[in-house]
């Protein structure tokens, strides 16, 4: 995935793109690489050399990865609530695949590993 194409996509098509543009280029590239890797593992009907994923799906997943803060990462690891000095927060598990990706690629048959 190339950063120039991704930057153009986020500039022209994504309203809330702050996480993308506040990240540095190496972080953006890692997000793209990680997104592609995740999606190829989950959506086995796609293969890099035979049937590549749509760029838009990889871009949206990369942004999803950049948006994950510490709270979301903890919820994915199974933490259900946190309490500090009487202030508590209960967390729902957040999916690892961006809703936009599901809209682009369609729902996979079977269960997701979320």
Short mmCIF file of N, CA and C in Angstrom, two decimals:
data_model
loop_
_atom_site.label_atom_id
_atom_site.label_comp_id
_atom_site.label_asym_id
_atom_site.label_seq_id
_atom_site.Cartn_x
_atom_site.Cartn_y
_atom_site.Cartn_z
N UNK A 1 0.85 -1.18 0.00
CA UNK A 1 0.00 0.00 0.00
C UNK A 1 0.89 1.24 0.00
N UNK A 2 0.48 2.21 -0.75
CA UNK A 2 1.31 3.40 -0.83
C UNK A 2 0.67 4.59 -0.12
N UNK A 3 1.51 5.33 0.60
CA UNK A 3 1.05 6.44 1.44
C UNK A 3 0.45 7.57 0.63
N UNK A 4 0.94 7.81 -0.56
CA UNK A 4 0.42 8.92 -1.38
C UNK A 4 -1.05 8.67 -1.71
N UNK A 5 -1.37 7.45 -2.12
CA UNK A 5 -2.76 7.10 -2.44
C UNK A 5 -3.62 7.14 -1.18
N UNK A 6 -3.09 6.63 -0.08
CA UNK A 6 -3.83 6.65 1.18
C UNK A 6 -4.08 8.08 1.64
N UNK A 7 -3.07 8.94 1.56
CA UNK A 7 -3.24 10.34 1.96
C UNK A 7 -4.31 11.02 1.11
N UNK A 8 -4.31 10.77 -0.19
CA UNK A 8 -5.32 11.35 -1.08
C UNK A 8 -6.72 10.86 -0.69
N UNK A 9 -6.83 9.57 -0.40
CA UNK A 9 -8.13 9.01 0.00
C UNK A 9 -8.64 9.70 1.26
N UNK A 10 -7.78 9.83 2.29
CA UNK A 10 -8.22 10.45 3.54
C UNK A 10 -8.49 11.93 3.39
N UNK A 11 -7.79 12.61 2.50
CA UNK A 11 -8.03 14.03 2.24
C UNK A 11 -9.37 14.24 1.53
N UNK A 12 -9.65 13.42 0.55
CA UNK A 12 -10.83 13.63 -0.30
C UNK A 12 -12.11 12.94 0.17
N UNK A 13 -12.00 11.86 0.93
CA UNK A 13 -13.18 11.04 1.20
C UNK A 13 -13.54 10.82 2.66
N UNK A 14 -12.68 11.22 3.59
CA UNK A 14 -12.95 10.93 5.00
C UNK A 14 -13.02 12.23 5.79
N UNK A 15 -14.19 12.51 6.33
CA UNK A 15 -14.41 13.76 7.06
C UNK A 15 -13.58 13.81 8.35
N UNK A 16 -13.68 12.79 9.17
CA UNK A 16 -12.95 12.77 10.45
C UNK A 16 -11.67 11.97 10.27
N UNK A 17 -10.64 12.64 9.78
CA UNK A 17 -9.38 11.98 9.42
C UNK A 17 -8.20 12.39 10.30
N UNK A 18 -8.49 12.98 11.45
CA UNK A 18 -7.43 13.54 12.29
C UNK A 18 -6.39 12.51 12.71
N UNK A 19 -6.84 11.31 13.07
CA UNK A 19 -5.88 10.28 13.52
C UNK A 19 -4.88 9.94 12.42
N UNK A 20 -5.34 9.96 11.18
CA UNK A 20 -4.44 9.65 10.07
C UNK A 20 -3.40 10.75 9.91
N UNK A 21 -3.84 11.99 9.89
CA UNK A 21 -2.92 13.08 9.59
C UNK A 21 -2.08 13.54 10.78
N UNK A 22 -2.41 13.12 11.99
CA UNK A 22 -1.54 13.44 13.12
C UNK A 22 -0.45 12.38 13.31
N UNK A 23 -0.61 11.24 12.67
CA UNK A 23 0.42 10.19 12.75
C UNK A 23 1.56 10.52 11.78
N UNK A 24 2.76 10.08 12.11
CA UNK A 24 3.89 10.28 11.19
C UNK A 24 3.87 9.19 10.11
N UNK A 25 4.66 9.39 9.07
CA UNK A 25 4.65 8.46 7.93
C UNK A 25 5.00 7.02 8.32
N UNK A 26 6.01 6.77 9.16
CA UNK A 26 6.28 5.37 9.53
C UNK A 26 5.09 4.72 10.26
N UNK A 27 4.39 5.49 11.10
CA UNK A 27 3.22 4.95 11.80
C UNK A 27 2.10 4.66 10.82
N UNK A 28 1.87 5.57 9.87
CA UNK A 28 0.85 5.35 8.84
C UNK A 28 1.16 4.09 8.03
N UNK A 29 2.42 3.92 7.66
CA UNK A 29 2.79 2.75 6.87
C UNK A 29 2.58 1.47 7.67
N UNK A 30 2.92 1.49 8.95
CA UNK A 30 2.68 0.31 9.80
C UNK A 30 1.19 0.02 9.91
N UNK A 31 0.38 1.07 10.00
CA UNK A 31 -1.08 0.89 10.07
C UNK A 31 -1.59 0.25 8.78
N UNK A 32 -1.10 0.70 7.64
CA UNK A 32 -1.51 0.10 6.36
C UNK A 32 -1.07 -1.35 6.28
N UNK A 33 0.16 -1.63 6.66
CA UNK A 33 0.68 -3.00 6.61
C UNK A 33 -0.11 -3.91 7.55
N UNK A 34 -0.36 -3.43 8.76
CA UNK A 34 -1.12 -4.22 9.73
C UNK A 34 -2.55 -4.45 9.29
N UNK A 35 -3.16 -3.42 8.71
CA UNK A 35 -4.53 -3.55 8.23
C UNK A 35 -4.63 -4.60 7.13
N UNK A 36 -3.72 -4.54 6.17
CA UNK A 36 -3.74 -5.51 5.08
C UNK A 36 -3.55 -6.93 5.63
N UNK A 37 -2.62 -7.08 6.54
CA UNK A 37 -2.35 -8.40 7.11
C UNK A 37 -3.59 -8.95 7.82
N UNK A 38 -4.24 -8.12 8.64
CA UNK A 38 -5.46 -8.55 9.34
C UNK A 38 -6.55 -8.96 8.36
N UNK A 39 -6.77 -8.13 7.36
CA UNK A 39 -7.87 -8.40 6.43
C UNK A 39 -7.61 -9.63 5.57
N UNK A 40 -6.37 -9.83 5.12
CA UNK A 40 -6.08 -11.03 4.35
C UNK A 40 -6.25 -12.30 5.19
N UNK A 41 -5.95 -12.22 6.47
CA UNK A 41 -6.15 -13.38 7.35
C UNK A 41 -7.63 -13.71 7.52
N UNK A 42 -8.45 -12.69 7.64
CA UNK A 42 -9.86 -12.88 7.92
C UNK A 42 -10.68 -13.16 6.65
N UNK A 43 -10.40 -12.42 5.60
CA UNK A 43 -11.15 -12.56 4.35
C UNK A 43 -10.32 -13.39 3.37
N UNK A 44 -10.40 -14.69 3.52
CA UNK A 44 -9.52 -15.61 2.78
C UNK A 44 -9.85 -15.69 1.29
N UNK A 45 -10.94 -15.09 0.87
CA UNK A 45 -11.26 -15.04 -0.56
C UNK A 45 -10.38 -14.06 -1.32
N UNK A 46 -9.59 -13.29 -0.59
CA UNK A 46 -8.68 -12.32 -1.19
C UNK A 46 -7.25 -12.81 -1.00
N UNK A 47 -6.42 -12.53 -1.99
CA UNK A 47 -4.99 -12.89 -1.92
C UNK A 47 -4.21 -11.78 -2.62
N UNK A 48 -3.07 -11.37 -2.05
CA UNK A 48 -2.35 -10.21 -2.59
C UNK A 48 -2.05 -10.27 -4.09
N UNK A 49 -1.64 -11.41 -4.59
CA UNK A 49 -1.24 -11.50 -5.99
C UNK A 49 -2.37 -11.91 -6.93
N UNK A 50 -3.41 -12.54 -6.40
CA UNK A 50 -4.47 -13.08 -7.25
C UNK A 50 -5.71 -12.18 -7.24
N UNK A 51 -6.19 -11.89 -6.04
CA UNK A 51 -7.38 -11.05 -5.87
C UNK A 51 -7.13 -10.10 -4.71
N UNK A 52 -6.47 -8.96 -4.98
CA UNK A 52 -6.13 -8.04 -3.89
C UNK A 52 -7.37 -7.39 -3.26
N UNK A 53 -7.23 -7.07 -2.00
CA UNK A 53 -8.28 -6.33 -1.30
C UNK A 53 -8.45 -4.96 -1.94
N UNK A 54 -9.66 -4.41 -1.92
CA UNK A 54 -9.83 -3.04 -2.38
C UNK A 54 -9.02 -2.09 -1.49
N UNK A 55 -8.34 -1.13 -2.10
CA UNK A 55 -7.56 -0.15 -1.33
C UNK A 55 -8.40 0.49 -0.24
N UNK A 56 -9.63 0.85 -0.58
CA UNK A 56 -10.52 1.54 0.36
C UNK A 56 -10.70 0.72 1.64
N UNK A 57 -10.82 -0.59 1.53
CA UNK A 57 -10.99 -1.44 2.72
C UNK A 57 -9.74 -1.39 3.59
N UNK A 58 -8.58 -1.46 2.98
CA UNK A 58 -7.32 -1.41 3.74
C UNK A 58 -7.16 -0.04 4.39
N UNK A 59 -7.49 1.02 3.67
CA UNK A 59 -7.37 2.37 4.22
C UNK A 59 -8.28 2.53 5.45
N UNK A 60 -9.52 2.09 5.32
CA UNK A 60 -10.46 2.22 6.44
C UNK A 60 -10.02 1.40 7.64
N UNK A 61 -9.48 0.21 7.40
CA UNK A 61 -8.99 -0.61 8.51
C UNK A 61 -7.77 0.03 9.16
N UNK A 62 -6.90 0.63 8.36
CA UNK A 62 -5.73 1.32 8.91
C UNK A 62 -6.16 2.46 9.83
N UNK A 63 -7.15 3.22 9.41
CA UNK A 63 -7.66 4.32 10.25
C UNK A 63 -8.27 3.75 11.53
N UNK A 64 -8.98 2.64 11.43
CA UNK A 64 -9.57 1.98 12.60
C UNK A 64 -8.48 1.61 13.60
N UNK A 65 -7.37 1.08 13.09
CA UNK A 65 -6.25 0.71 13.97
C UNK A 65 -5.66 1.94 14.65
N UNK A 66 -5.52 3.03 13.92
CA UNK A 66 -4.97 4.25 14.51
C UNK A 66 -5.90 4.85 15.57
N UNK A 67 -7.19 4.62 15.43
CA UNK A 67 -8.16 5.18 16.38
C UNK A 67 -8.23 4.41 17.69
N UNK A 68 -7.66 3.23 17.73
CA UNK A 68 -7.76 2.42 18.95
C UNK A 68 -6.88 3.00 20.05
N UNK A 69 -7.52 3.50 21.08
CA UNK A 69 -6.76 4.01 22.22
C UNK A 69 -6.55 2.90 23.24
N UNK A 70 -5.92 3.24 24.33
CA UNK A 70 -5.60 2.24 25.36
C UNK A 70 -6.85 1.56 25.91
N UNK A 71 -7.94 2.30 26.06
CA UNK A 71 -9.17 1.75 26.60
C UNK A 71 -9.73 0.67 25.68
N UNK A 72 -9.74 0.93 24.39
CA UNK A 72 -10.24 -0.06 23.42
C UNK A 72 -9.35 -1.28 23.40
N UNK A 73 -8.05 -1.08 23.43
CA UNK A 73 -7.12 -2.23 23.44
C UNK A 73 -7.33 -3.08 24.69
N UNK A 74 -7.55 -2.44 25.82
CA UNK A 74 -7.81 -3.20 27.06
C UNK A 74 -9.12 -3.99 26.95
N UNK A 75 -10.15 -3.39 26.36
CA UNK A 75 -11.43 -4.11 26.23
C UNK A 75 -11.27 -5.32 25.32
N UNK A 76 -10.43 -5.24 24.31
CA UNK A 76 -10.18 -6.38 23.44
C UNK A 76 -9.40 -7.47 24.16
N UNK A 77 -8.70 -7.10 25.21
CA UNK A 77 -7.96 -8.09 26.00
C UNK A 77 -8.82 -8.67 27.12
N UNK A 78 -10.08 -8.25 27.18
CA UNK A 78 -11.00 -8.84 28.14
C UNK A 78 -11.32 -8.00 29.35
N UNK A 79 -10.73 -6.81 29.50
CA UNK A 79 -11.04 -5.95 30.64
C UNK A 79 -12.46 -5.42 30.46
N UNK A 80 -13.28 -5.59 31.49
CA UNK A 80 -14.67 -5.17 31.40
C UNK A 80 -14.95 -3.86 32.13
N UNK A 81 -14.16 -3.57 33.17
CA UNK A 81 -14.36 -2.30 33.88
C UNK A 81 -13.07 -1.88 34.54
N UNK A 82 -12.97 -0.55 34.75
CA UNK A 82 -11.81 0.05 35.40
C UNK A 82 -12.36 1.03 36.42
N UNK A 83 -11.73 1.07 37.59
CA UNK A 83 -12.16 1.99 38.63
C UNK A 83 -10.93 2.63 39.27
N UNK A 84 -10.95 3.96 39.38
CA UNK A 84 -9.86 4.69 40.00
C UNK A 84 -10.47 5.73 40.93
N UNK A 85 -10.13 5.67 42.20
CA UNK A 85 -10.60 6.63 43.21
C UNK A 85 -12.12 6.83 43.15
N UNK A 86 -12.86 5.75 43.03
CA UNK A 86 -14.31 5.84 43.04
C UNK A 86 -14.93 6.17 41.69
N UNK A 87 -14.15 6.51 40.70
CA UNK A 87 -14.67 6.79 39.37
C UNK A 87 -14.51 5.52 38.54
N UNK A 88 -15.61 5.00 38.03
CA UNK A 88 -15.56 3.75 37.30
C UNK A 88 -16.01 3.89 35.86
N UNK A 89 -15.55 2.95 35.05
CA UNK A 89 -15.93 2.94 33.64
C UNK A 89 -16.12 1.49 33.23
N UNK A 90 -17.26 1.20 32.63
CA UNK A 90 -17.54 -0.13 32.11
C UNK A 90 -17.36 -0.08 30.60
N UNK A 91 -16.73 -1.13 30.05
CA UNK A 91 -16.40 -1.12 28.63
C UNK A 91 -17.08 -2.26 27.90
N UNK A 92 -17.53 -1.99 26.71
CA UNK A 92 -18.01 -3.01 25.78
C UNK A 92 -16.85 -3.41 24.91
N UNK A 93 -16.84 -4.63 24.48
CA UNK A 93 -15.78 -5.08 23.57
C UNK A 93 -16.00 -4.44 22.20
N UNK A 94 -14.96 -3.86 21.65
CA UNK A 94 -15.01 -3.22 20.34
C UNK A 94 -14.43 -4.18 19.32
N UNK A 95 -15.09 -4.31 18.19
CA UNK A 95 -14.64 -5.22 17.15
C UNK A 95 -13.29 -4.83 16.58
N UNK A 96 -12.57 -5.81 16.07
CA UNK A 96 -11.26 -5.54 15.50
C UNK A 96 -11.33 -5.12 14.04
N UNK A 97 -12.49 -5.32 13.41
CA UNK A 97 -12.65 -4.94 12.00
C UNK A 97 -13.56 -3.72 11.93
N UNK A 98 -13.13 -2.73 11.17
CA UNK A 98 -13.89 -1.49 11.04
C UNK A 98 -15.25 -1.75 10.38
N UNK A 99 -16.31 -1.12 10.89
CA UNK A 99 -17.63 -1.29 10.27
C UNK A 99 -17.62 -0.93 8.78
N UNK A 100 -16.81 0.05 8.39
CA UNK A 100 -16.72 0.44 6.98
C UNK A 100 -16.16 -0.70 6.13
N UNK A 101 -15.25 -1.47 6.70
CA UNK A 101 -14.67 -2.60 5.97
C UNK A 101 -15.75 -3.65 5.72
N UNK A 102 -16.58 -3.91 6.72
CA UNK A 102 -17.67 -4.87 6.56
C UNK A 102 -18.62 -4.39 5.46
N UNK A 103 -18.88 -3.08 5.42
CA UNK A 103 -19.74 -2.53 4.38
C UNK A 103 -19.12 -2.69 2.99
N UNK A 104 -17.81 -2.57 2.89
CA UNK A 104 -17.12 -2.67 1.60
C UNK A 104 -16.99 -4.13 1.16
N UNK A 105 -16.54 -4.99 2.06
CA UNK A 105 -16.25 -6.38 1.69
C UNK A 105 -17.41 -7.33 1.93
N UNK A 106 -18.38 -6.92 2.72
CA UNK A 106 -19.49 -7.81 3.05
C UNK A 106 -19.16 -8.63 4.28
N UNK A 107 -20.19 -9.14 4.89
CA UNK A 107 -20.00 -9.95 6.09
C UNK A 107 -19.50 -11.32 5.67
N UNK A 108 -18.50 -11.76 6.37
CA UNK A 108 -17.91 -13.06 6.11
C UNK A 108 -18.84 -14.16 6.58
N UNK A 109 -18.90 -15.26 5.87
CA UNK A 109 -19.71 -16.40 6.28
C UNK A 109 -19.01 -17.06 7.47
N UNK A 110 -19.77 -17.39 8.49
CA UNK A 110 -19.18 -17.98 9.69
C UNK A 110 -18.98 -16.91 10.75
N UNK A 111 -18.23 -17.25 11.77
CA UNK A 111 -18.01 -16.33 12.89
C UNK A 111 -16.72 -15.56 12.71
N UNK A 112 -16.74 -14.32 13.17
CA UNK A 112 -15.52 -13.54 13.24
C UNK A 112 -14.78 -13.92 14.49
N UNK A 113 -13.50 -13.70 14.48
CA UNK A 113 -12.68 -14.05 15.63
C UNK A 113 -12.74 -12.98 16.72
N UNK A 114 -13.61 -11.99 16.57
CA UNK A 114 -13.72 -10.94 17.59
C UNK A 114 -14.13 -11.57 18.84
#
